Amino acid sequence: MPNKFYITTPIYYVNDKPHIGHAYTTIAADVLARYCRGQRMEVFFLAGTDEHGVKIAQAAQKQGKSPKEFCDEQSEKFKEAWQALHISYDYFIRTTDEKHERIAKLFLQKLYDKGFIYKGIYKGLYCVGCEAYKTESDLVDGLCPDHKKAPILLEEENYFFKLSAFNDKLKTLIESDELSVEPVSRKNEMLGLLKEGLQDLAISRKNVPWGIPLPFDAGQTAYVWIEALMNYVTAIDIFENEKRFSQWWPADVHLMAKDIVKFHALIWPAMLLAIGEKPPKQVFGHGFFTVDGQKMSKTVGNVIDPVELNAKYGADAVRYLLLSECGFGEDGDISFQRFALRYQSELAGGIGNLVSRVFALSEKQRSFKLDFSSPDGFDAATHKLWEHYDGRMKSLKFHEILRGVQDYATFCDRYIENAKPWGLDKTDPARLKQVLSNLLEAIGHIANALSPFMPEASEIILQSLPRAEGEGWGRYKGEEKKKKIAPLFPRIEG
Ligand code: MSP
C-alpha cells in the first residue's frame, strides 16, 4: 500500500507524568497524522508507554505500589493527557501488554537463533535515570549530565547484541538517506558515531525482575531499551499477522527529540537488519525545550503540565503555541509569560479576532450571492499561503506554516482597514458583497491551513462557511450562510 503513512512517537517512561516535552513530540506527530489523513492517506499513528526497568520499579516502590498497579495508573495519565490535547492516535501500546511481551520474546529468540546474540561479561557504568550504559566520556565530573547522579558500576554476565557487525551497513543506509536521519545535524552526529565504530551492546540484565525474561535464559530480563524499541513492530503484529505487518512496515517516520536518536537510528535499524527486516524510512530528532531558560526538572520545579496548560488555553491554543515557538529541529525555550502574550496577540487578538470580525460583518447582511469578481490581491496572497504548505509539512517545518498563516491573517486585517466594510452597506452594497466574499473565503483558507494544528477551531469555522469547491482562490460558490460563532479564543485574564 504505497499511500500509507506509519508514524510513531517515543513510548514515554511512566515513572513521570506527562509533561510539555512529551506533549510537544506527540502534538507534532498528531499534526502530521491529521495532515496525511487529509491527503487521503491511510494512516497508522502509534503512541504508548514504556513500563519496564529498574527506574519504574523503583518509582512504584516509592509509592508503595506494585509495578503493574503503578504502571496502570501512570499510563492512564498519558492517555488522559493525549485525549485532552486531541491526539488522534490509532493505537496505544504499553510494553506490559501481553501481546507486546509475547512478540518481543519471539523477536529476541530470532536474534538469538540468527547468531547475533552471545554471552559475555559486562563491566562498566550504568545510569538508571537514562536506563543506559555510559562511558567515562559521557560523564561530567563523574555524574550523568542529565540526571546529576553517579552511574552504578555493573559487572555481570549478560547477553550481548552484535551491534558492531552492522556498522558499515548502517553507514551506507544513513549516508544514502535510505534511512533518513533528520535534521542534518543529527545525521552527521550518527555518522560521527559510526566513524568511531559501534561496540556490541549488552541487552540483558540480571536481577532486574520487572521486565521481559529472555526466552533462551529466564534468569535474565531484556534490557528495557531493547524491548521498548520493538514496540514499533509488536504493535503491528510482526511474526503473527503478515498481512497487517506488511501493510504498515517500514515506518515512515519515528519522531522523537535528539536525546534518543542514537537508539532509533543505530540500534533499532541494526536489530531489524539482524532479523532480515527493513529499517524505518526516517528518524526525526527535534530539539529540546528549556523552561524559562532552564532544563525542566522536578527539583527546579519548572515542569509544565500540559493538562494544566490545556485547562487554561484549550487544546487548539496549546498545540499552536508549542509548535510555533521555534523551528522543529532546533532547541527552544518556553515561558508561561510568553505563552500568555502570544495567546493574546496571535490567537485572541489575531486570528480569533479576525474570524469574529468577518462573521460579525457578514451577519449584518441578508443572505447574499458570493461575488469574487474583485480579488483585491487575495489570489496572490492565497497562492503564497499554499505555495510551500505541503513541502513544509513534509519537512516538518511547522512554525513556518504557522508564520505563513499569521502573515495571511495580517493581510486580511489590513484589507479590512483599507476597504472599510462597515460603511459600505449604505454607500456601495455591491462592493460590500465583494469585500465580504473575499474575507469569508480567506478565513476558510485559514481554517483549512490550520486544521491539522487546530482541529476544533478549524471545524467550527468551516462549519459556518459555504462548502469549498476546488483549490486556490475563488473556491466558494453559492450563498453565504449566516451563522453566529462564539469567540474561538476568548481573552484570558491573568
Ligand atoms: N522510554 C524512552 C523512549 C523509548 S522509545 C522506544 C524515553 N522516554 S522519555 O519519557 O524519556 O521520553 C523522551 C522523549 O520525550 C524525547 O525524545 C522527546 O520526545 C520528549 N521530551 C522529553 N523532554 C523534552 C524536552 N525538554 N524537550 C523536547 N522534548 C522532550 O526516552
JSON list of C-alpha atoms and ligand atoms in Angstrom, two decimals, residues 9-16 19-26 49-50 55 78 130 225 228-232 255-260 264 286-290 295-296, ligand 1:
[
{"chain": "A", "resi": 9, "resn": "THR", "atom": "CA", "xyz": [6.13, 8.85, 18.95]},
{"chain": "A", "resi": 10, "resn": "PRO", "atom": "CA", "xyz": [8.52, 7.53, 21.58]},
{"chain": "A", "resi": 11, "resn": "ILE", "atom": "CA", "xyz": [6.81, 5.44, 24.20]},
{"chain": "A", "resi": 12, "resn": "TYR", "atom": "CA", "xyz": [7.27, 7.52, 27.33]},
{"chain": "A", "resi": 13, "resn": "TYR", "atom": "CA", "xyz": [8.53, 6.24, 30.66]},
{"chain": "A", "resi": 14, "resn": "VAL", "atom": "CA", "xyz": [5.73, 6.02, 33.17]},
{"chain": "A", "resi": 15, "resn": "ASN", "atom": "CA", "xyz": [7.82, 6.99, 36.18]},
{"chain": "A", "resi": 16, "resn": "ASP", "atom": "CA", "xyz": [6.99, 10.57, 35.21]},
{"chain": "A", "resi": 19, "resn": "HIS", "atom": "CA", "xyz": [4.98, 16.99, 30.67]},
{"chain": "A", "resi": 20, "resn": "ILE", "atom": "CA", "xyz": [5.26, 19.58, 27.96]},
{"chain": "A", "resi": 21, "resn": "GLY", "atom": "CA", "xyz": [8.24, 17.84, 26.32]},
{"chain": "A", "resi": 22, "resn": "HIS", "atom": "CA", "xyz": [6.23, 14.67, 25.79]},
{"chain": "A", "resi": 23, "resn": "ALA", "atom": "CA", "xyz": [3.30, 16.76, 24.59]},
{"chain": "A", "resi": 24, "resn": "TYR", "atom": "CA", "xyz": [5.49, 18.57, 22.07]},
{"chain": "A", "resi": 25, "resn": "THR", "atom": "CA", "xyz": [6.55, 15.42, 20.21]},
{"chain": "A", "resi": 26, "resn": "THR", "atom": "CA", "xyz": [3.08, 13.93, 20.43]},
{"chain": "A", "resi": 49, "resn": "THR", "atom": "CA", "xyz": [4.17, 3.98, 27.28]},
{"chain": "A", "resi": 50, "resn": "ASP", "atom": "CA", "xyz": [7.42, 2.31, 28.27]},
{"chain": "A", "resi": 55, "resn": "LYS", "atom": "CA", "xyz": [13.65, 3.14, 37.21]},
{"chain": "A", "resi": 78, "resn": "PHE", "atom": "CA", "xyz": [-0.74, 9.76, 29.40]},
{"chain": "A", "resi": 130, "resn": "CYS", "atom": "CA", "xyz": [18.72, 7.13, 31.49]},
{"chain": "A", "resi": 225, "resn": "TRP", "atom": "CA", "xyz": [15.53, -0.20, 25.63]},
{"chain": "A", "resi": 228, "resn": "ALA", "atom": "CA", "xyz": [10.94, -0.90, 24.11]},
{"chain": "A", "resi": 229, "resn": "LEU", "atom": "CA", "xyz": [12.19, -0.32, 20.56]},
{"chain": "A", "resi": 230, "resn": "MET", "atom": "CA", "xyz": [10.38, -3.45, 19.49]},
{"chain": "A", "resi": 231, "resn": "ASN", "atom": "CA", "xyz": [7.05, -1.75, 20.27]},
{"chain": "A", "resi": 232, "resn": "TYR", "atom": "CA", "xyz": [7.07, -0.26, 16.78]},
{"chain": "A", "resi": 255, "resn": "LEU", "atom": "CA", "xyz": [9.51, 11.10, 15.81]},
{"chain": "A", "resi": 256, "resn": "MET", "atom": "CA", "xyz": [11.42, 12.00, 18.99]},
{"chain": "A", "resi": 257, "resn": "ALA", "atom": "CA", "xyz": [13.79, 14.55, 20.49]},
{"chain": "A", "resi": 258, "resn": "LYS", "atom": "CA", "xyz": [17.50, 14.45, 19.86]},
{"chain": "A", "resi": 259, "resn": "ASP", "atom": "CA", "xyz": [18.19, 12.65, 23.16]},
{"chain": "A", "resi": 260, "resn": "ILE", "atom": "CA", "xyz": [17.19, 9.26, 21.83]},
{"chain": "A", "resi": 264, "resn": "HIS", "atom": "CA", "xyz": [16.43, 4.79, 16.89]},
{"chain": "A", "resi": 286, "resn": "HIS", "atom": "CA", "xyz": [13.63, 17.52, 17.08]},
{"chain": "A", "resi": 287, "resn": "GLY", "atom": "CA", "xyz": [15.18, 19.97, 19.53]},
{"chain": "A", "resi": 288, "resn": "PHE", "atom": "CA", "xyz": [14.93, 20.15, 23.29]},
{"chain": "A", "resi": 289, "resn": "PHE", "atom": "CA", "xyz": [12.92, 22.61, 25.31]},
{"chain": "A", "resi": 290, "resn": "THR", "atom": "CA", "xyz": [14.02, 24.51, 28.32]},
{"chain": "A", "resi": 295, "resn": "LYS", "atom": "CA", "xyz": [16.23, 22.45, 31.89]},
{"chain": "A", "resi": 296, "resn": "MET", "atom": "CA", "xyz": [12.83, 21.20, 33.03]},
{"chain": "B", "resi": 1, "resn": "MSP", "atom": "N1", "xyz": [11.12, 5.41, 27.03]},
{"chain": "B", "resi": 1, "resn": "MSP", "atom": "C1", "xyz": [12.08, 6.08, 26.22]},
{"chain": "B", "resi": 1, "resn": "MSP", "atom": "C2", "xyz": [11.69, 6.03, 24.76]},
{"chain": "B", "resi": 1, "resn": "MSP", "atom": "C3", "xyz": [11.54, 4.65, 24.21]},
{"chain": "B", "resi": 1, "resn": "MSP", "atom": "S1", "xyz": [11.03, 4.70, 22.54]},
{"chain": "B", "resi": 1, "resn": "MSP", "atom": "C4", "xyz": [11.16, 3.13, 22.05]},
{"chain": "B", "resi": 1, "resn": "MSP", "atom": "C5", "xyz": [12.20, 7.53, 26.65]},
{"chain": "B", "resi": 1, "resn": "MSP", "atom": "N2", "xyz": [11.17, 8.03, 27.32]},
{"chain": "B", "resi": 1, "resn": "MSP", "atom": "S2", "xyz": [11.07, 9.55, 27.86]},
{"chain": "B", "resi": 1, "resn": "MSP", "atom": "O1", "xyz": [9.87, 9.58, 28.65]},
{"chain": "B", "resi": 1, "resn": "MSP", "atom": "O2", "xyz": [12.27, 9.93, 28.50]},
{"chain": "B", "resi": 1, "resn": "MSP", "atom": "O3", "xyz": [10.81, 10.41, 26.61]},
{"chain": "B", "resi": 1, "resn": "MSP", "atom": "C6", "xyz": [11.83, 11.05, 25.87]},
{"chain": "B", "resi": 1, "resn": "MSP", "atom": "C7", "xyz": [11.17, 11.88, 24.81]},
{"chain": "B", "resi": 1, "resn": "MSP", "atom": "O4", "xyz": [10.26, 12.83, 25.44]},
{"chain": "B", "resi": 1, "resn": "MSP", "atom": "C8", "xyz": [12.07, 12.76, 23.98]},
{"chain": "B", "resi": 1, "resn": "MSP", "atom": "O5", "xyz": [12.70, 12.09, 22.93]},
{"chain": "B", "resi": 1, "resn": "MSP", "atom": "C9", "xyz": [11.05, 13.76, 23.47]},
{"chain": "B", "resi": 1, "resn": "MSP", "atom": "O6", "xyz": [10.25, 13.17, 22.51]},
{"chain": "B", "resi": 1, "resn": "MSP", "atom": "C10", "xyz": [10.24, 14.04, 24.71]},
{"chain": "B", "resi": 1, "resn": "MSP", "atom": "N3", "xyz": [10.84, 15.07, 25.55]},
{"chain": "B", "resi": 1, "resn": "MSP", "atom": "C11", "xyz": [11.11, 14.93, 26.87]},
{"chain": "B", "resi": 1, "resn": "MSP", "atom": "N4", "xyz": [11.61, 16.11, 27.33]},
{"chain": "B", "resi": 1, "resn": "MSP", "atom": "C12", "xyz": [11.68, 17.01, 26.35]},
{"chain": "B", "resi": 1, "resn": "MSP", "atom": "C13", "xyz": [12.07, 18.35, 26.27]},
{"chain": "B", "resi": 1, "resn": "MSP", "atom": "N5", "xyz": [12.51, 19.02, 27.32]},
{"chain": "B", "resi": 1, "resn": "MSP", "atom": "N6", "xyz": [12.00, 18.95, 25.06]},
{"chain": "B", "resi": 1, "resn": "MSP", "atom": "C14", "xyz": [11.54, 18.30, 23.96]},
{"chain": "B", "resi": 1, "resn": "MSP", "atom": "N7", "xyz": [11.16, 17.03, 24.01]},
{"chain": "B", "resi": 1, "resn": "MSP", "atom": "C15", "xyz": [11.26, 16.34, 25.16]},
{"chain": "B", "resi": 1, "resn": "MSP", "atom": "O7", "xyz": [13.19, 8.15, 26.34]}
]
